[in-house]
mmCIF file of C-alpha atoms and ligand atoms in Angstrom:
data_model
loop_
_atom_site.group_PDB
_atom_site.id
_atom_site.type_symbol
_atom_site.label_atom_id
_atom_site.label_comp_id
_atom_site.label_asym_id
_atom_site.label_seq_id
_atom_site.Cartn_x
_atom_site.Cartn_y
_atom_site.Cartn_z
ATOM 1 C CA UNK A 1 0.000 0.000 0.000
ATOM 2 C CA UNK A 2 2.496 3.012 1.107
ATOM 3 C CA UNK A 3 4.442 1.552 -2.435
ATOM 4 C CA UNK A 4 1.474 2.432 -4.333
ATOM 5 C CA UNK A 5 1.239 5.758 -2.486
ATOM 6 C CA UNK A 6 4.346 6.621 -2.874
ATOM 7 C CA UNK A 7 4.498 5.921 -6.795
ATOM 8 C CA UNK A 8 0.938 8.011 -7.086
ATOM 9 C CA UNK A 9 2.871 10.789 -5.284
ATOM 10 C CA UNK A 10 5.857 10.593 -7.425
ATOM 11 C CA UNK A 11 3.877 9.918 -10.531
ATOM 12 C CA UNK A 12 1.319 12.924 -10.197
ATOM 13 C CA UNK A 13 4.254 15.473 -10.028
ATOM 14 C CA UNK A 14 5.436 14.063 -13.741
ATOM 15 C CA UNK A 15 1.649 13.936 -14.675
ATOM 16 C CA UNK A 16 0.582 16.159 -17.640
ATOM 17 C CA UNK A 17 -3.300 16.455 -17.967
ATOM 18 C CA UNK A 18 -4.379 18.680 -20.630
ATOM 19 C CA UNK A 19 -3.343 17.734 -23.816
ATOM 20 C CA UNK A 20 -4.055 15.390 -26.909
ATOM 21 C CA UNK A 21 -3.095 11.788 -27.391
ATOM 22 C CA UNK A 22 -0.979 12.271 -30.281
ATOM 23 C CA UNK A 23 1.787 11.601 -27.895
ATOM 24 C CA UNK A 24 4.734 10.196 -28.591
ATOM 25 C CA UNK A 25 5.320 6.729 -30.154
ATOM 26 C CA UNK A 26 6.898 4.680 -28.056
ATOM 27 C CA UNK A 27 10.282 3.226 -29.507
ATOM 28 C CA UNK A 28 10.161 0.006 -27.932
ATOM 29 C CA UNK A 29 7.706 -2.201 -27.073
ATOM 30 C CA UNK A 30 6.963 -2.339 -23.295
ATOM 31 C CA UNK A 31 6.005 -5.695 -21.822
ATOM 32 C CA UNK A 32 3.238 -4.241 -20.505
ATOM 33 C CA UNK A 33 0.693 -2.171 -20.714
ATOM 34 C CA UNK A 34 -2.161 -1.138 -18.368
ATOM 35 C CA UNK A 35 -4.930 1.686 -19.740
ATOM 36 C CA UNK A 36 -8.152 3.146 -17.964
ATOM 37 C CA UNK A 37 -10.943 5.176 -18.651
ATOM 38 C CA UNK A 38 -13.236 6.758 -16.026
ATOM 39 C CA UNK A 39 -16.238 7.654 -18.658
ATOM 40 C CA UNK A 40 -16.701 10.193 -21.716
ATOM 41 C CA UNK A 41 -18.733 13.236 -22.058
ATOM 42 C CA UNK A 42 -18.969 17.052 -21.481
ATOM 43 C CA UNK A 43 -15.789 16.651 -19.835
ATOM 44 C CA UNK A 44 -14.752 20.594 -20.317
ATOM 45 C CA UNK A 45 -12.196 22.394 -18.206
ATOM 46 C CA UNK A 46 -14.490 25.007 -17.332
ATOM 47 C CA UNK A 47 -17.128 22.616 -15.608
ATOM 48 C CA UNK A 48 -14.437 20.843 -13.603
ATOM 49 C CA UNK A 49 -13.057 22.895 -10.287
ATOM 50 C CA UNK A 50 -8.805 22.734 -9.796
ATOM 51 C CA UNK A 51 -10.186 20.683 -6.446
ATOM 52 C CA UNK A 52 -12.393 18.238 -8.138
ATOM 53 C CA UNK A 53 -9.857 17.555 -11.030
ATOM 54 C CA UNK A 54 -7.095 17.486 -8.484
ATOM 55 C CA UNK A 55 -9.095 14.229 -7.531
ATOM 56 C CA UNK A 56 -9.745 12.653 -10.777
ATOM 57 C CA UNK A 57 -6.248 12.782 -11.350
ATOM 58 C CA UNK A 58 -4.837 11.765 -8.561
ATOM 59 C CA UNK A 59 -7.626 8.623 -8.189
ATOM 60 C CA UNK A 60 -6.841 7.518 -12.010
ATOM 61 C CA UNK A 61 -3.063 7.596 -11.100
ATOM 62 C CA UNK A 62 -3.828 5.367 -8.192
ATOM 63 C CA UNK A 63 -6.164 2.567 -10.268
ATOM 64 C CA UNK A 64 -2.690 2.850 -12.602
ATOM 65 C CA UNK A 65 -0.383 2.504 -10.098
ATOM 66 C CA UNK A 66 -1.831 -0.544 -8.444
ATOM 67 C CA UNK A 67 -2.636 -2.054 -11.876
ATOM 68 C CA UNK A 68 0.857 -1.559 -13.075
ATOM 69 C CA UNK A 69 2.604 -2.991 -9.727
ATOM 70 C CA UNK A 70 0.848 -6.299 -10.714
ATOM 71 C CA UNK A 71 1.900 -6.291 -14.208
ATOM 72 C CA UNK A 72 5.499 -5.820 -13.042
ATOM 73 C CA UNK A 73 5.941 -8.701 -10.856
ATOM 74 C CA UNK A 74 4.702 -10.454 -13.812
ATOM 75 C CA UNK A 75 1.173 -11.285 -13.122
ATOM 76 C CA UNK A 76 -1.823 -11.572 -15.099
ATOM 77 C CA UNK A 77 -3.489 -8.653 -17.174
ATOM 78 C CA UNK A 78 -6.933 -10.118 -15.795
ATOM 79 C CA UNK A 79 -5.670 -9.512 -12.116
ATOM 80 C CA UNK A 80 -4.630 -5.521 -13.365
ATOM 81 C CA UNK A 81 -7.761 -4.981 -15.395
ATOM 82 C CA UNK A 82 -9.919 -6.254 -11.956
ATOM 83 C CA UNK A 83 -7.607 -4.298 -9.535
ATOM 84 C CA UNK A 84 -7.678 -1.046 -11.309
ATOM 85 C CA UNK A 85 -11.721 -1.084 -12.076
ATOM 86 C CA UNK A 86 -12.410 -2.119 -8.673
ATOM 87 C CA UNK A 87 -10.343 1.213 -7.143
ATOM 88 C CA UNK A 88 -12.643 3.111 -9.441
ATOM 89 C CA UNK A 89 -15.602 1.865 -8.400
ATOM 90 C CA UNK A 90 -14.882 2.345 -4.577
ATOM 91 C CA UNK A 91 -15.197 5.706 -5.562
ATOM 92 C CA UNK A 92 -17.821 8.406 -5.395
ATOM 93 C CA UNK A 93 -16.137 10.176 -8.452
ATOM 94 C CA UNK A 94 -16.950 7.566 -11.184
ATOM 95 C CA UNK A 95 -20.230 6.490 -12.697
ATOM 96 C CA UNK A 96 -19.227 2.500 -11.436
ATOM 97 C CA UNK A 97 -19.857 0.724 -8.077
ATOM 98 C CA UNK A 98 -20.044 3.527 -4.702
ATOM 99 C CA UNK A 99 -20.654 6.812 -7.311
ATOM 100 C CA UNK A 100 -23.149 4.389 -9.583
ATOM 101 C CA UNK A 101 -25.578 7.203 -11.369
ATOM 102 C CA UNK A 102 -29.623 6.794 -11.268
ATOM 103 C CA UNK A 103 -32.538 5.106 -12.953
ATOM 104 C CA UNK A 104 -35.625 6.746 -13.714
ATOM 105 C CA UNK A 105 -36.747 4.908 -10.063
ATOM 106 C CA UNK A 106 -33.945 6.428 -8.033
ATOM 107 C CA UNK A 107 -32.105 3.390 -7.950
ATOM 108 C CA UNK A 108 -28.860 1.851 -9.049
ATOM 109 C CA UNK A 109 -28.311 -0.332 -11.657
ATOM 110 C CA UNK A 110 -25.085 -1.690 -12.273
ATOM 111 C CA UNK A 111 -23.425 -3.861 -15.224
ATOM 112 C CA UNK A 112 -19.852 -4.723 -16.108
ATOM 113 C CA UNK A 113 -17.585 -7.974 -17.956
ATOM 114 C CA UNK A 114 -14.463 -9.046 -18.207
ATOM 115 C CA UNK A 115 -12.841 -10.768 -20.971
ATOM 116 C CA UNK A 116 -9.852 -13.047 -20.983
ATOM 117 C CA UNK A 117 -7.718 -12.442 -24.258
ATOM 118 C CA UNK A 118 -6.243 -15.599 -23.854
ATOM 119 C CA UNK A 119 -8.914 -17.935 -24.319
ATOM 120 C CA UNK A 120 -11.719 -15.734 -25.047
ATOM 121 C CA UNK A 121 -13.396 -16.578 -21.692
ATOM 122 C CA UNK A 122 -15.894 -14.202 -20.760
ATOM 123 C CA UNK A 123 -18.154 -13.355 -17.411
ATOM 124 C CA UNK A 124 -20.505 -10.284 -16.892
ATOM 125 C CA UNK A 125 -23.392 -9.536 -14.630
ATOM 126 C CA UNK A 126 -26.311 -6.610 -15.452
ATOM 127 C CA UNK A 127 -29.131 -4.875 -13.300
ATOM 128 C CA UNK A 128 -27.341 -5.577 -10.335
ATOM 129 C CA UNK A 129 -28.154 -3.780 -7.204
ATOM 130 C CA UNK A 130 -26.675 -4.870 -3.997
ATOM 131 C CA UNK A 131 -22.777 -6.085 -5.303
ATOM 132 C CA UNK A 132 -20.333 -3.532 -4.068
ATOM 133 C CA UNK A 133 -17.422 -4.605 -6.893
ATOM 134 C CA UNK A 134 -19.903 -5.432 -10.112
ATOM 135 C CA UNK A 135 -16.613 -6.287 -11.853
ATOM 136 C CA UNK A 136 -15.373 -9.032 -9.580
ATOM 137 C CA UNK A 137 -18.757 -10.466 -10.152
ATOM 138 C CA UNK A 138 -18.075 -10.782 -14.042
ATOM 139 C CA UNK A 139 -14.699 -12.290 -13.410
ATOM 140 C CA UNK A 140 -16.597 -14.993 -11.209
ATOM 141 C CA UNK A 141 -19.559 -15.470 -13.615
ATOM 142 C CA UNK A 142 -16.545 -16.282 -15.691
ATOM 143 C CA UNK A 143 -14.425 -18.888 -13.396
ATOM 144 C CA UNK A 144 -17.043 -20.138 -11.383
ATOM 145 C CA UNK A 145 -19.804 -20.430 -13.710
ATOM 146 C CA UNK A 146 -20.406 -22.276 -16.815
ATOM 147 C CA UNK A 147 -22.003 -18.771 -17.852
ATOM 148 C CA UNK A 148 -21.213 -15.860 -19.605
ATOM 149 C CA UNK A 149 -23.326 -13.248 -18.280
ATOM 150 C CA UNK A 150 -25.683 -13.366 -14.977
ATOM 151 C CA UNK A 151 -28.564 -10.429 -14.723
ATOM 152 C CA UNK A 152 -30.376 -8.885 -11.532
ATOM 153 C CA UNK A 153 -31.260 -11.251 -8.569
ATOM 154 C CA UNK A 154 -29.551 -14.890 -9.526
ATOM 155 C CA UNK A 155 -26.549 -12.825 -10.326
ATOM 156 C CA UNK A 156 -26.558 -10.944 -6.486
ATOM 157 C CA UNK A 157 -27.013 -14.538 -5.107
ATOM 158 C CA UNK A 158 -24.150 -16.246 -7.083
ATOM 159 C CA UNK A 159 -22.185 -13.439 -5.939
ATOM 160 C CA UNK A 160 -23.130 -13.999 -2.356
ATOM 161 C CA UNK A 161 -22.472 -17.751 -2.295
ATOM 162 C CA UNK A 162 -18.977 -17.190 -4.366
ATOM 163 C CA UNK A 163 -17.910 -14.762 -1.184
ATOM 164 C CA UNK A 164 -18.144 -11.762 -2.388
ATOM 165 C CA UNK A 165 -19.038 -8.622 -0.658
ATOM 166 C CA UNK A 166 -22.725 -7.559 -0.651
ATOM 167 C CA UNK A 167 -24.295 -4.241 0.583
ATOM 168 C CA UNK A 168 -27.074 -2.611 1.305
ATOM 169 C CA UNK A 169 -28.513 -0.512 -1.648
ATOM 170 C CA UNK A 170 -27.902 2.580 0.605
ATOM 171 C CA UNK A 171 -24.284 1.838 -0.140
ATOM 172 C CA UNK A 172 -24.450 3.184 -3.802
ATOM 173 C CA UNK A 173 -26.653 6.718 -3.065
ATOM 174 C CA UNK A 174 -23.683 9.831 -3.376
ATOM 175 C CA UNK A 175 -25.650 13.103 -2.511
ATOM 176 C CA UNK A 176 -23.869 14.447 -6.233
ATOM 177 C CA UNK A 177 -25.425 11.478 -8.605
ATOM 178 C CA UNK A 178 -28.837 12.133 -6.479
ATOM 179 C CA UNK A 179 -29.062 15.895 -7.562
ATOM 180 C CA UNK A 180 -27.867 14.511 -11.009
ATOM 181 C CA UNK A 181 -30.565 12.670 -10.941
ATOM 182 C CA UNK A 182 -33.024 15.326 -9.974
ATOM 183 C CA UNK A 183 -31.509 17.764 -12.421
ATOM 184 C CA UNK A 184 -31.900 14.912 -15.381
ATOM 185 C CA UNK A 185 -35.803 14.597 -14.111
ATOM 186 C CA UNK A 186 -36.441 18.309 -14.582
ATOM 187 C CA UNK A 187 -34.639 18.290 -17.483
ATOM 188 C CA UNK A 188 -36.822 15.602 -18.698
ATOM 189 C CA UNK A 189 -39.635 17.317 -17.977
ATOM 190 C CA UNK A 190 -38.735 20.288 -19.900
ATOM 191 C CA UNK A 191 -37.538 18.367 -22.515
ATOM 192 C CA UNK A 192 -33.970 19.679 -22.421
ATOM 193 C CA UNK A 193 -30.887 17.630 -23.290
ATOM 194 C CA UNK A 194 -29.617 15.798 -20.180
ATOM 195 C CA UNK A 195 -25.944 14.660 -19.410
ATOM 196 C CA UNK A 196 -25.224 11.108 -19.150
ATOM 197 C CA UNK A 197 -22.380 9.636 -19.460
ATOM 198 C CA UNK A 198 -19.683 8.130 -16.865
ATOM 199 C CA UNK A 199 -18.276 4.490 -16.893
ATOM 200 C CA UNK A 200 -14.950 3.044 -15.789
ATOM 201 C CA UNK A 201 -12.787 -0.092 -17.855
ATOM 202 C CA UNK A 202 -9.631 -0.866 -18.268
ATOM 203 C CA UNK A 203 -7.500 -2.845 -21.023
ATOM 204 C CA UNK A 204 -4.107 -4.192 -20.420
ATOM 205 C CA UNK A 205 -1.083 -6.456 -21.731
ATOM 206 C CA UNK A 206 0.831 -8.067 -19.582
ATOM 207 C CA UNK A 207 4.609 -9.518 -19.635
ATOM 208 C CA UNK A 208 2.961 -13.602 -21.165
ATOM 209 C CA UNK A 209 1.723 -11.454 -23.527
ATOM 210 C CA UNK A 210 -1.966 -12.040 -22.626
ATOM 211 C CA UNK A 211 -4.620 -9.409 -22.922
ATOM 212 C CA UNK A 212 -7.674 -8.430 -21.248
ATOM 213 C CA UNK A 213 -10.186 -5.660 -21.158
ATOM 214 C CA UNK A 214 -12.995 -5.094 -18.206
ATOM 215 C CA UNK A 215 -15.973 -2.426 -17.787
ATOM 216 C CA UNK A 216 -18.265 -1.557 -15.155
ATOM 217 C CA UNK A 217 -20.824 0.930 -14.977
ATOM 218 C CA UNK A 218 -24.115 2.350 -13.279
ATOM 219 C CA UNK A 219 -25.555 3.052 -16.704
ATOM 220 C CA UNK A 220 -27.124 6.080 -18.021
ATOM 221 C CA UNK A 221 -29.178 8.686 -15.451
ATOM 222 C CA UNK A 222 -32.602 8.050 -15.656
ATOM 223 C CA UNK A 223 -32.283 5.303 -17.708
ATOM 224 C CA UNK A 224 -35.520 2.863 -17.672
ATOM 225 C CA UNK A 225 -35.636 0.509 -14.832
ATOM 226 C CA UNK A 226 -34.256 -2.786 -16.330
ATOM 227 C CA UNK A 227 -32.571 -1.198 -18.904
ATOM 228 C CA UNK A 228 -28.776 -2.642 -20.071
ATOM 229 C CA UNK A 229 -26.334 -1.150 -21.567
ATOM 230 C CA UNK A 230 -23.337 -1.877 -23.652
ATOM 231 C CA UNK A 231 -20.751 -2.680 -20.698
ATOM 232 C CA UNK A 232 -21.940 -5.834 -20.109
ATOM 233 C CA UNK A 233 -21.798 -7.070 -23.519
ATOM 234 C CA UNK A 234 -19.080 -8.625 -24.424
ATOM 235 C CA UNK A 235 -18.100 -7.466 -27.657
ATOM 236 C CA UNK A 236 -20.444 -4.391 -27.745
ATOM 237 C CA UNK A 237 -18.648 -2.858 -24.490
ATOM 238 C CA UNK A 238 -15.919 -5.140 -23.928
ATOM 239 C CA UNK A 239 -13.860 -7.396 -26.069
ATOM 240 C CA UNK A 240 -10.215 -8.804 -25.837
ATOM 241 C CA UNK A 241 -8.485 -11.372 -28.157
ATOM 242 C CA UNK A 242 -4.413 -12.245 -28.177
ATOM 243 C CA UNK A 243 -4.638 -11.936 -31.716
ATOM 244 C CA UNK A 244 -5.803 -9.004 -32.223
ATOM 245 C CA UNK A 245 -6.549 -6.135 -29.127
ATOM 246 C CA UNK A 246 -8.009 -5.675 -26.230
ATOM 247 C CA UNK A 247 -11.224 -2.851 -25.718
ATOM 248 C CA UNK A 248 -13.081 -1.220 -23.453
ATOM 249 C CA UNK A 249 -16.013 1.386 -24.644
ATOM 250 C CA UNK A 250 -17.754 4.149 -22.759
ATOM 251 C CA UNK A 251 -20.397 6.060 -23.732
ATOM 252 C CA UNK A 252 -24.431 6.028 -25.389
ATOM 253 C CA UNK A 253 -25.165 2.400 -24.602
ATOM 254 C CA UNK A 254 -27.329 1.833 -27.596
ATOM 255 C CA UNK A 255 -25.293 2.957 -30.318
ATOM 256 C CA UNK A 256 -22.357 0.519 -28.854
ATOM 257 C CA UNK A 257 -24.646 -2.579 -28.840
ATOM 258 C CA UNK A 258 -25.693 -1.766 -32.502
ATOM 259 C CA UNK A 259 -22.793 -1.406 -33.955
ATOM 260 C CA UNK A 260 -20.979 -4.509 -31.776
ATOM 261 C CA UNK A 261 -18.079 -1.702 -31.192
ATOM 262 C CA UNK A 262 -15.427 -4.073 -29.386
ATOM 263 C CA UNK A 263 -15.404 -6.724 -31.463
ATOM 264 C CA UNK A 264 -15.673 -4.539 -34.390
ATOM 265 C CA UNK A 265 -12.500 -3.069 -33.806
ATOM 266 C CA UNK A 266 -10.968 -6.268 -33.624
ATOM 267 C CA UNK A 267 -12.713 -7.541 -36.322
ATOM 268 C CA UNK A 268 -11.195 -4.938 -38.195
ATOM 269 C CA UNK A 269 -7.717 -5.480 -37.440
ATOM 270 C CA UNK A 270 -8.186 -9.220 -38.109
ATOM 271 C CA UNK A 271 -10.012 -9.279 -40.989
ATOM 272 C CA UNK A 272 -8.718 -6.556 -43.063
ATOM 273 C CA UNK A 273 -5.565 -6.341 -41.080
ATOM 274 C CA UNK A 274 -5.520 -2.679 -39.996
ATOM 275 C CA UNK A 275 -3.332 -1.921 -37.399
ATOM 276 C CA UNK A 276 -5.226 -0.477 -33.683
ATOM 277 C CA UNK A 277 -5.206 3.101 -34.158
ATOM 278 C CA UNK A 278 -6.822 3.213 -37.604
ATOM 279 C CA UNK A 279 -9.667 0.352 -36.343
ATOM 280 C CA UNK A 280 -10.262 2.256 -33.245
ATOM 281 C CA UNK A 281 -10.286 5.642 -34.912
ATOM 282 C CA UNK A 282 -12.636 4.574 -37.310
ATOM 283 C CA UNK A 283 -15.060 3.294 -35.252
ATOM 284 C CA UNK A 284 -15.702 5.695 -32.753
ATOM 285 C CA UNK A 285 -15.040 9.084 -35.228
ATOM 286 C CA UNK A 286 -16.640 8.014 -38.106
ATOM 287 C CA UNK A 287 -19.149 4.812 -37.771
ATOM 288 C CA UNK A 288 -20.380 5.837 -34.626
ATOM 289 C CA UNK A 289 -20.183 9.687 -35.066
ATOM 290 C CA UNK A 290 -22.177 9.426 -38.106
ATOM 291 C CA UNK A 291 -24.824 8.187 -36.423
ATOM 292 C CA UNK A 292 -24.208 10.861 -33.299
ATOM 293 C CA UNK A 293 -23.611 7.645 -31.247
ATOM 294 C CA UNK A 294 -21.107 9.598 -28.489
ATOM 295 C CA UNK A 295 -18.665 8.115 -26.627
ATOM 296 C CA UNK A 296 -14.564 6.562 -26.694
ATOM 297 C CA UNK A 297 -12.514 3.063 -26.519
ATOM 298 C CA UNK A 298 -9.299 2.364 -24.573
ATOM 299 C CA UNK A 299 -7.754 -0.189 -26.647
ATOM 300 C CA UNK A 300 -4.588 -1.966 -26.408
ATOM 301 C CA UNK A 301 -2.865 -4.270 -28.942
ATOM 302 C CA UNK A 302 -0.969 -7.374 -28.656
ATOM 303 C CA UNK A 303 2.373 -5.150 -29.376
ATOM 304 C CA UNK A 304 1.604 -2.972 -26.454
ATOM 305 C CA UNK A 305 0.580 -0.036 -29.139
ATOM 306 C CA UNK A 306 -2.578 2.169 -27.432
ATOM 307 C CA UNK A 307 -5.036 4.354 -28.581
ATOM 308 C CA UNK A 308 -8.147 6.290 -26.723
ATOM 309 C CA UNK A 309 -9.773 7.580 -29.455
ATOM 310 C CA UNK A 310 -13.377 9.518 -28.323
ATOM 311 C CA UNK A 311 -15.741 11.838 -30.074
ATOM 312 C CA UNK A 312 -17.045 13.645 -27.118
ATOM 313 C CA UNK A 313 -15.602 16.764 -25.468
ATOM 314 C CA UNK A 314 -13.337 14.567 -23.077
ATOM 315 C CA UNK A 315 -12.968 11.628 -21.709
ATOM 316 C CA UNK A 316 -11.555 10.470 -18.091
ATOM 317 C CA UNK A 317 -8.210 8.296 -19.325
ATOM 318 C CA UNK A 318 -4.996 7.159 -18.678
ATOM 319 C CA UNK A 319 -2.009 4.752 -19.240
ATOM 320 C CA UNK A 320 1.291 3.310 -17.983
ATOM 321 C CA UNK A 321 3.797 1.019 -19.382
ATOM 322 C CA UNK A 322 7.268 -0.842 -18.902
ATOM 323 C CA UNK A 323 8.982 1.500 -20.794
ATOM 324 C CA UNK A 324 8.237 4.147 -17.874
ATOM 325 C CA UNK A 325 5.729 5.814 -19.941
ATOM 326 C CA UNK A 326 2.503 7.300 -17.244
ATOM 327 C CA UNK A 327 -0.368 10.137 -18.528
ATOM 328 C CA UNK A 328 -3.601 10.900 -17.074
ATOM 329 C CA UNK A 329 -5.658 13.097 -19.572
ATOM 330 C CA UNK A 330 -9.115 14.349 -18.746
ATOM 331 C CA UNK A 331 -9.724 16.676 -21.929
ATOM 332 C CA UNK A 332 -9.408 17.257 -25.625
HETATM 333 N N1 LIG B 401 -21.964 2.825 -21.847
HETATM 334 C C1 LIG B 401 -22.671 3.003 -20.602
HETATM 335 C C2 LIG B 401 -24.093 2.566 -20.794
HETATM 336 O O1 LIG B 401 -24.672 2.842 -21.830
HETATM 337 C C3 LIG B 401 -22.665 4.402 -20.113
HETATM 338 C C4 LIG B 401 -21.368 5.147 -20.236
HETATM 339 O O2 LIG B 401 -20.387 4.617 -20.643
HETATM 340 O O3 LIG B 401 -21.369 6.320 -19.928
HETATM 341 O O4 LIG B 401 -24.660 1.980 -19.909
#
């Protein structure tokens, strides 16, 4: 623990937040790679206080920091992608877990998968209410089930008889996604557009060269009681393959599911053998934007190359490497 606080220290003085993800190419390939997102949206400087971005920095270096320590003693991607979503869901700042938004009920909602790159296993859970870590759920589905993907009430009781921790709805309300909520029903009412977005996932390559991608979310704000969304879809929200790339999407459910944006990316990269960036850049800035589907990937490939392409005005994102390599960006 004080390792991982001491690297976030050290790492947020050499952070730089506020520019484009052109960045450098890397000129070797690191043995691994860890990136997260914490949701896309109207993510604009001028909404976000020096205080409040203070803490979505320093809480996305954290999720990186613990992901990467994992990856450097050589252990699995799966174990990274987990760690880091699970920190981000403990939080109230993130649309995932403790800061899950609201349904047009006032409740939460919450889906999220996981996706092994190495043999294409898969686990996911949707419309659950009472698991505190939706994403350690998914990864269970996945080893302890002979399931892919568990919804509402048979889902919360697998969880409970696998071990894992259950809470009181209670656990989820955060006074700031309440008057979110409130602010999206009066919206509603006056027919004005509401904000929505927020998810966390993370993608990441480790030293076996395995890949794996994870996503967990509280939806969209006053989305319809029952509703699911794209996270828990595996290849619509989530998607990793060794041959190809790992993804993780954020952003207007709907449009992801139609347009099977994880696996399309890979698809893309297997079939007509375009390399990540292109695939990824495609997808999100012209499929999707054409059909003013909003929202952004964190992608990975098998080479450790990244991209975090998104067609909103930011997007909560980061990623560290072997090759000493750490960025947190929250805007354009
Ligand atoms: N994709 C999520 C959903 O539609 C929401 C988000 O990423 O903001 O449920």
């Amino acid at each position: 623990m004080k390792n991982i606080i001491l690297s976030v220290i050290i790492i947020f003085s050499a952070i730089t937040f506020n520019s484009c993800d052109s960045e450098k190419k890397q000129n070797k390939s690191p043995e691994y790679v860890l990136v997260i997102h914490g949701g896309a949206g109207r993510i604009l400087k001028e909404n976000i206080s020096p205080e409040k971005e203070k803490q979505y920095i320093l809480k996305l270096s954290e999720a990186l920091a613990s992901g990467a320590e994992i990856l450097k003693n050589g252990g699995p991607s799966l174990d990274a992608v987990e760690t880091a979503i699970n920190i981000l869901e403990d939080s109230p700042l993130f649309n995932a877990g403790k800061g899950a938004v609201f349904t047009e009920k006032g409740e939460n909602e919450m889906d999220a998968s996981i996706m092994d790159g190495r043999t294409l296993n898969a686990g996911a859970v949707a419309g659950v209410k009472t698991i505190k870590n939706p994403i350690s759920a998914a990864r269970k589905v996945m080893t302890n089930s002979k399931h892919v993907l568990l919804g509402g009430e048979g889902a919360e009781e697998f969880a409970a008889a696998v071990g894992l921790e259950i809470v009181e709805p209670a656990y989820f309300y955060t006074p700031e996604k309440w008057e979110r909520f409130k602010k999206a029903k009066q919206k509603l009412q006056s027919k004005e557009k509401t904000e929505k977005h927020g998810t966390v996932g993370a993608v990441a390559l480790d030293k076996h060269g395995n890949l794996a991608a994870g996503t967990s979310t509280g939806g969209m704000t006053m989305k319809m009681f029952g509703r699911i969304g794209d996270s828990p879809i595996i290849g619509a929200g989530t998607y990793a393959n060794n041959n190809t790339c790992a993804v993780s999407a954020t952003g207007h459910g709907e449009y992801f599911i139609r347009n099977v944006v994880a696996y399309d990316i890979s698809a893309l990269m297997e079939y007509k053998k375009w390399n990540l960036e292109k695939a990824s850049d495609f997808v999100i800035n012209e499929k999707l934007k054409s059909q003013n589907g909003s929202g952004g990937v964190i992608t990975v490939d098998k080479d450790g190359n990244i991209s975090m392409p998104f067609n909103t005005e930011g997007m909560f994102r980061g990623y560290i490497n072997s090759n000493g390599e750490m960025r947190v960006l929250l805007y354009k």
